[in-house]
Tab-separated table of C-alpha atoms in Angstrom:
chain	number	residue	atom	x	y	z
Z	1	UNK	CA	34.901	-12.889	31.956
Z	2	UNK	CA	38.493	-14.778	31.745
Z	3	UNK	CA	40.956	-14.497	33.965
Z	4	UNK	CA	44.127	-15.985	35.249
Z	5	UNK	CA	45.787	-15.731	38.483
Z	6	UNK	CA	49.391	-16.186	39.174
Z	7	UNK	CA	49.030	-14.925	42.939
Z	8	UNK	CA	53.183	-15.924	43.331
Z	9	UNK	CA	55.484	-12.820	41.615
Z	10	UNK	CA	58.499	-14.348	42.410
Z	11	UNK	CA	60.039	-17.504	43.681
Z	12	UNK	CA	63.778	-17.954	44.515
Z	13	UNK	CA	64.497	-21.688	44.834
Z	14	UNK	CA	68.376	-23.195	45.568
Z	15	UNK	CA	69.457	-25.726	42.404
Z	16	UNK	CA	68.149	-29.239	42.557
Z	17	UNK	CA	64.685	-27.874	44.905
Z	18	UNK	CA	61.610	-29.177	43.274
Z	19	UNK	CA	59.142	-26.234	42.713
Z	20	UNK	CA	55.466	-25.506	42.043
Z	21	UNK	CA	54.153	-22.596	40.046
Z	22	UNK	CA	50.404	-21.460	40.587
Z	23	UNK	CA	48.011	-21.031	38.016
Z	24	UNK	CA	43.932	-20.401	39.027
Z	25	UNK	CA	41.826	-19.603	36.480
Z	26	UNK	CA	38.279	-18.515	35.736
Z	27	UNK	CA	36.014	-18.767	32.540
Z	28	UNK	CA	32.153	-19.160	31.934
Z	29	UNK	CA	33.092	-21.643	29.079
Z	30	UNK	CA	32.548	-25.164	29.378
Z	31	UNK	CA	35.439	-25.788	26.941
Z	32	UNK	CA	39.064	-23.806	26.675
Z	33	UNK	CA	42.734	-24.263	26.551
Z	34	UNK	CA	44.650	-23.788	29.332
Z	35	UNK	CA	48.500	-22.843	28.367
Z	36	UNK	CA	52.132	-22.152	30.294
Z	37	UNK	CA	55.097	-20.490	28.568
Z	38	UNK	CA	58.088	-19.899	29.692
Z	39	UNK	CA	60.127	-16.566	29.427
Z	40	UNK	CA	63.940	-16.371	29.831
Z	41	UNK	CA	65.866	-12.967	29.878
Z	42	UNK	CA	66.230	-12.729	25.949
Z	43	UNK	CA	62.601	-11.998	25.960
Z	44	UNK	CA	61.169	-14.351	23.099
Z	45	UNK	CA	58.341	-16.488	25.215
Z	46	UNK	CA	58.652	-20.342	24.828
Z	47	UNK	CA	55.654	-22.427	24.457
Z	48	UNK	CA	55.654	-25.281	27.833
Z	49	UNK	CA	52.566	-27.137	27.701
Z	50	UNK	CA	48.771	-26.706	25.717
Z	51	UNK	CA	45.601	-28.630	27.824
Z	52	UNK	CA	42.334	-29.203	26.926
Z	53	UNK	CA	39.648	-28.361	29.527
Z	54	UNK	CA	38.193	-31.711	28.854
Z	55	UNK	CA	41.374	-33.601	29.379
Z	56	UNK	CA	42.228	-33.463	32.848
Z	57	UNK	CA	45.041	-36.553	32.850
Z	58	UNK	CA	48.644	-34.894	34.583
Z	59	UNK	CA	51.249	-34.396	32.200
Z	60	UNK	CA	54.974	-35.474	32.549
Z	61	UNK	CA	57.768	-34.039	30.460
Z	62	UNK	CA	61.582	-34.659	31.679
Z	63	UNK	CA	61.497	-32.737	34.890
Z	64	UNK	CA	58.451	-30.333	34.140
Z	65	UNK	CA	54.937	-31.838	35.130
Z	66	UNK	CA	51.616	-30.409	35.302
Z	67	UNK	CA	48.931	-30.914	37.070
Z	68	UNK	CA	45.438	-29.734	36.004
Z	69	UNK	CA	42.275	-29.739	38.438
Z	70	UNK	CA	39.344	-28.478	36.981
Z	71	UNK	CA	37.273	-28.736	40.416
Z	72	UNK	CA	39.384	-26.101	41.880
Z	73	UNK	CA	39.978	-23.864	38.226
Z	74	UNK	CA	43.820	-25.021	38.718
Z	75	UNK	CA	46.877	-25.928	36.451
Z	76	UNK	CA	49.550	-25.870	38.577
Z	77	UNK	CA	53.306	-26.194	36.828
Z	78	UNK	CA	56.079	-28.158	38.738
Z	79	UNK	CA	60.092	-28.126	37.884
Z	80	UNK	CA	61.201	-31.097	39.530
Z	81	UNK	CA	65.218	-30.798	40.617
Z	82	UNK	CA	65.484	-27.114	39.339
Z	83	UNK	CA	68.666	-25.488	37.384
Z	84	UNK	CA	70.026	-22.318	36.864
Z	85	UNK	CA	68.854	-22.352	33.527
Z	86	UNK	CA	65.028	-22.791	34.373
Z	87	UNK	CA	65.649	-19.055	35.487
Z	88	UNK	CA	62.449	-16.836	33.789
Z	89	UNK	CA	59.711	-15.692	34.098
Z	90	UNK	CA	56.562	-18.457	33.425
Z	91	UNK	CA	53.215	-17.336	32.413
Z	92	UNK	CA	50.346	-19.518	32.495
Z	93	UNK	CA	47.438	-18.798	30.260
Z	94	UNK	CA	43.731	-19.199	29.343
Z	95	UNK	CA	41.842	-19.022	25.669
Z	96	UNK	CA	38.744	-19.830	24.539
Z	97	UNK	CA	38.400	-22.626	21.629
Z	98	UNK	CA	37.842	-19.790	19.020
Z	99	UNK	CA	40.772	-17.517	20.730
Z	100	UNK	CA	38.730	-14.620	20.461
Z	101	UNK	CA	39.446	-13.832	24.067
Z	102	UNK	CA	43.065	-15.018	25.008
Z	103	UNK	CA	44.194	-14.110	28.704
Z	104	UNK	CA	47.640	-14.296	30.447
Z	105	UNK	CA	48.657	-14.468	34.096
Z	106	UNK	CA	51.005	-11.940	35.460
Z	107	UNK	CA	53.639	-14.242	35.223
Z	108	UNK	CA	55.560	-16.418	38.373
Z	109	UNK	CA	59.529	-14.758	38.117
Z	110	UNK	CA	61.712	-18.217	39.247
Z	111	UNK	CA	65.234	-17.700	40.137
Z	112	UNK	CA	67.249	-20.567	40.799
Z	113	UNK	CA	70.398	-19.840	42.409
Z	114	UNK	CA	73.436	-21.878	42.535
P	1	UNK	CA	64.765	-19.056	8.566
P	2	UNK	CA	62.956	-21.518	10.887
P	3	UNK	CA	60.428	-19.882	13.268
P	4	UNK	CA	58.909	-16.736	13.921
P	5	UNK	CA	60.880	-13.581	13.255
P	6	UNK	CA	60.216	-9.918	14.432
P	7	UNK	CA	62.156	-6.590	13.171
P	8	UNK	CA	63.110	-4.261	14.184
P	9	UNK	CA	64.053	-5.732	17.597
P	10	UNK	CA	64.956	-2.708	18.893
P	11	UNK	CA	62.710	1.051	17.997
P	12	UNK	CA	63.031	4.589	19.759
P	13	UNK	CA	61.008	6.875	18.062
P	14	UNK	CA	59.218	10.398	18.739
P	15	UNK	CA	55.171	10.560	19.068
P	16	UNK	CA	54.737	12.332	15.202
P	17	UNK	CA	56.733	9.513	13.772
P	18	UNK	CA	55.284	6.592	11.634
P	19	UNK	CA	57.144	3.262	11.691
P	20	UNK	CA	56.124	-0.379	11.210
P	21	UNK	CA	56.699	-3.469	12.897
P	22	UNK	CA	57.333	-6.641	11.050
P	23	UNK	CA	56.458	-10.594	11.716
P	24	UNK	CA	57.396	-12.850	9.616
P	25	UNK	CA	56.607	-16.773	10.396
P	26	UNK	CA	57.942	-20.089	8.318
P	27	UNK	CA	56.263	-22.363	10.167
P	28	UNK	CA	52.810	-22.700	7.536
P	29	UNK	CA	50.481	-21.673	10.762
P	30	UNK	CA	47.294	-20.399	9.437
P	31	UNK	CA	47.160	-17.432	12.105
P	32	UNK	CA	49.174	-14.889	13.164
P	33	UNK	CA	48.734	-12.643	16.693
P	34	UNK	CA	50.140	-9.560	18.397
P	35	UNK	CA	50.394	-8.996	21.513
P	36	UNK	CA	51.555	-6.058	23.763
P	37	UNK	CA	53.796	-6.721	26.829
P	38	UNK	CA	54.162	-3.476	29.550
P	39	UNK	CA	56.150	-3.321	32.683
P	40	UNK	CA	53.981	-3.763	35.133
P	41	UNK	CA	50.644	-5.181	32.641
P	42	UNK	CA	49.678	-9.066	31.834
P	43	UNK	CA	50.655	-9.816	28.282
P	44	UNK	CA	47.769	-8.329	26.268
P	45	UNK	CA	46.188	-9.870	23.113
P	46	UNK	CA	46.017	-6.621	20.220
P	47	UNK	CA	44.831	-8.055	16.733
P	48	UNK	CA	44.708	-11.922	15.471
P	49	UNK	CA	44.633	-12.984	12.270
P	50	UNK	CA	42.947	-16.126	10.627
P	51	UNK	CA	43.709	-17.202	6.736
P	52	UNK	CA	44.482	-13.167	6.636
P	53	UNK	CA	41.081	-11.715	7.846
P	54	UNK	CA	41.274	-10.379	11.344
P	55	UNK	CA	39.095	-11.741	13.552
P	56	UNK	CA	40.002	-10.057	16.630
P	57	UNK	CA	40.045	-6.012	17.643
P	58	UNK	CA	40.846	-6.230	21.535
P	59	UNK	CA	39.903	-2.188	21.754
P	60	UNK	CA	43.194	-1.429	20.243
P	61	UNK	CA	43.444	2.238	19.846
P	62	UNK	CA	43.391	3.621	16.020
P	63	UNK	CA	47.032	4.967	16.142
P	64	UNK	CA	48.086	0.999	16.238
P	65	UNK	CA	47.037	-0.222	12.540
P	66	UNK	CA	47.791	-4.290	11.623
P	67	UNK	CA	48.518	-5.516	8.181
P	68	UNK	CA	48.258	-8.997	6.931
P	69	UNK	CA	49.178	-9.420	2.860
P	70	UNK	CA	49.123	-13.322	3.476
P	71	UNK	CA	49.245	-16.043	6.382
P	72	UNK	CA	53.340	-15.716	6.405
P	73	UNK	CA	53.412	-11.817	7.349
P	74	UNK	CA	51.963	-9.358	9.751
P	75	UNK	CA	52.654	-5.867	9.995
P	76	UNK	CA	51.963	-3.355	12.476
P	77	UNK	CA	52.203	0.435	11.872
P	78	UNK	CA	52.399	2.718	14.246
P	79	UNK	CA	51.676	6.529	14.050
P	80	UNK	CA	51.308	9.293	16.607
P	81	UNK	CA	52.623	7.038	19.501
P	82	UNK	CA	52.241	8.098	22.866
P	83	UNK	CA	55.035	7.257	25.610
P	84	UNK	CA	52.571	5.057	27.674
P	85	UNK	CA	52.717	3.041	24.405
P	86	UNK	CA	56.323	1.794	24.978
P	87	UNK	CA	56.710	-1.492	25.539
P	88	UNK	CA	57.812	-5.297	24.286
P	89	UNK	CA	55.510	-6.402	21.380
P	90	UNK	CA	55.264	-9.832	20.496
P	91	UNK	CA	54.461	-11.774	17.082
P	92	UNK	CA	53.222	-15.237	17.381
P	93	UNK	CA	51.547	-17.898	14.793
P	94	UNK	CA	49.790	-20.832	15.374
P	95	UNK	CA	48.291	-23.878	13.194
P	96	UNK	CA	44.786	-23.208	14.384
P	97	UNK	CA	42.974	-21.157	16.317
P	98	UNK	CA	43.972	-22.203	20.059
P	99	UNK	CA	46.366	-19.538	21.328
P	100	UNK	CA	49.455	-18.391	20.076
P	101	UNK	CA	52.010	-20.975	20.598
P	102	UNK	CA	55.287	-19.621	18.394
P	103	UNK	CA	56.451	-16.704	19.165
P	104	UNK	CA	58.768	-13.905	18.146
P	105	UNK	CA	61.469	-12.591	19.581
P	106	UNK	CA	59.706	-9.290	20.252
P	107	UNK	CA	60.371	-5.338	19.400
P	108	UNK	CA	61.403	-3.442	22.256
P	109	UNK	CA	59.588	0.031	21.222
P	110	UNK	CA	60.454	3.252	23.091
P	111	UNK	CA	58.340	6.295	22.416
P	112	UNK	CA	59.906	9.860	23.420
C-alpha cells in the first residue's frame, strides 16, 4: 500500500528562518513520483516540485530546495529565508507511474510571522 | 482563459437535490482528475480521466457520477448528497499520466 507521512501539522517560523518540511513515504513500487504542492488560503493547490524515484540528485529553485533520500523513503522540502507570503499549507505527495493510486500527506500548515 | 477553471466555486444544497460540478482546463493535458478535500481527511483521489475514458474508480460512492465529453471538460454530478459529503473538491489536468499537477480553484460544496 502507498502512503505518505507528514508527521509535522504545523510549523510557525519568524521571517527570514530557514525551514524544513517532512515528507516519509512508503510504496512497494520500484518506480513512482514523488510530488509537493503548496496551498495558500485561496484554496487552489500550486504545483512545487515533481521527482522521479530513480532520480535522486537535490533540487534547487530560488529559495525552495529539496532533498530526496530514497534509503530512508524521504523528500524533505526546505524554504530557505522564509516570508510571510510562503504562509500555506504544503502537501507532499506519492503516485505510481500509471497514477492509478495517487496519495497525499496530511499536509505541513507553515506560518511565517513577521 | 489560461489554466484550470472550476464552477461553481461556491454550492449549498439540500440532500434530494441534483447539481453538477464543472472543470474546465486550457492547458491541452490529456487527463483530467478529481479529488475530494475534507476537514480533517488527506486530499483524496475520486475519478481520473485519460483521452476521456476513466481509468480510475477510487470506491467513489454511486451518488457522485463523473462526466468527461472530451479531454478539455469534466463534470461531476451530484445527487442525494449526504452532509458528511461537504467539502472542497478539486479539478486538476495533467499532460500525462503522473499526478495531477494543475489544479482548480476548487468548489466549496455544503450539503444541508
Amino acid at each position: 500500500a502507498q502512503k505518505v507521512t507528514q508527521a509535522q501539522t504545523e510549523i510557525s517560523v519568524v521571517e527570514k528562518e530557514d525551514v524544513t518540511l517532512d515528507c516519509v513515504y512508503e510504496t512497494r513500487d520500484t518506480t513512482y513520483y514523488l510530488f509537493w504542492y503548496k496551498q495558500p488560503p485561496s484554496g487552489e493547490l500550486v504545483f512545487l516540485i515533481r521527482r522521479n524515484s530513480f532520480d535522486e540528485q537535490n533540487e534547487i529553485s530560488g529559495r525552495y530546495s529539496w532533498n530526496f533520500q530514497k534509503s530512508t523513503s524521504s523528500f524533505n522540502f526546505t524554504i530557505t529565508a522564509s516570508q510571510v507570503v510562503d504562509s500555506a499549507v504544503y502537501f507532499c505527495a506519492l503516485s505510481a507511474l500509471n497514477n492509478n493510486d495517487m496519495r497525499f500527506g496530511a499536509g505541513t500548515r507553515l506560518t511565517v510571522k513577521p | 482563459e489560461t489554466g484550470v477553471t472550476q464552477t461553481p466555486r461556491h454550492l449549498v444544497m439540500g440532500m434530494t437535490n441534483k447539481k453538477s460540478l464543472k472543470c474546465e482546463q486550457h492547458l491541452g493535458h490529456n487527463a483530467m482528475y478529481w479529488y475530494k478535500q475534507s476537514a480533517k481527511k488527506p486530499l483524496e483521489l475520486m475519478f481520473v480521466y485519460n483521452f476521456k475514458e476513466q481509468t480510475e474508480n477510487n470506491s467513489v460512492p454511486s451518488r457522485f457520477s463523473p462526466e468527461c465529453p472530451n479531454s478539455s471538460h469534466l463534470f461531476l454530478h451530484l445527487h442525494t448528497l449526504q452532509p458528511e459529503d461537504s467539502a472542497l473538491y478539486l479539478c486538476a489536468s495533467s499532460h500525462e499520466l503522473a499526478g495531477g499537477e494543475f489544479f482548480g480553484p476548487g468548489t466549496r460544496l455544503t450539503v444541508l
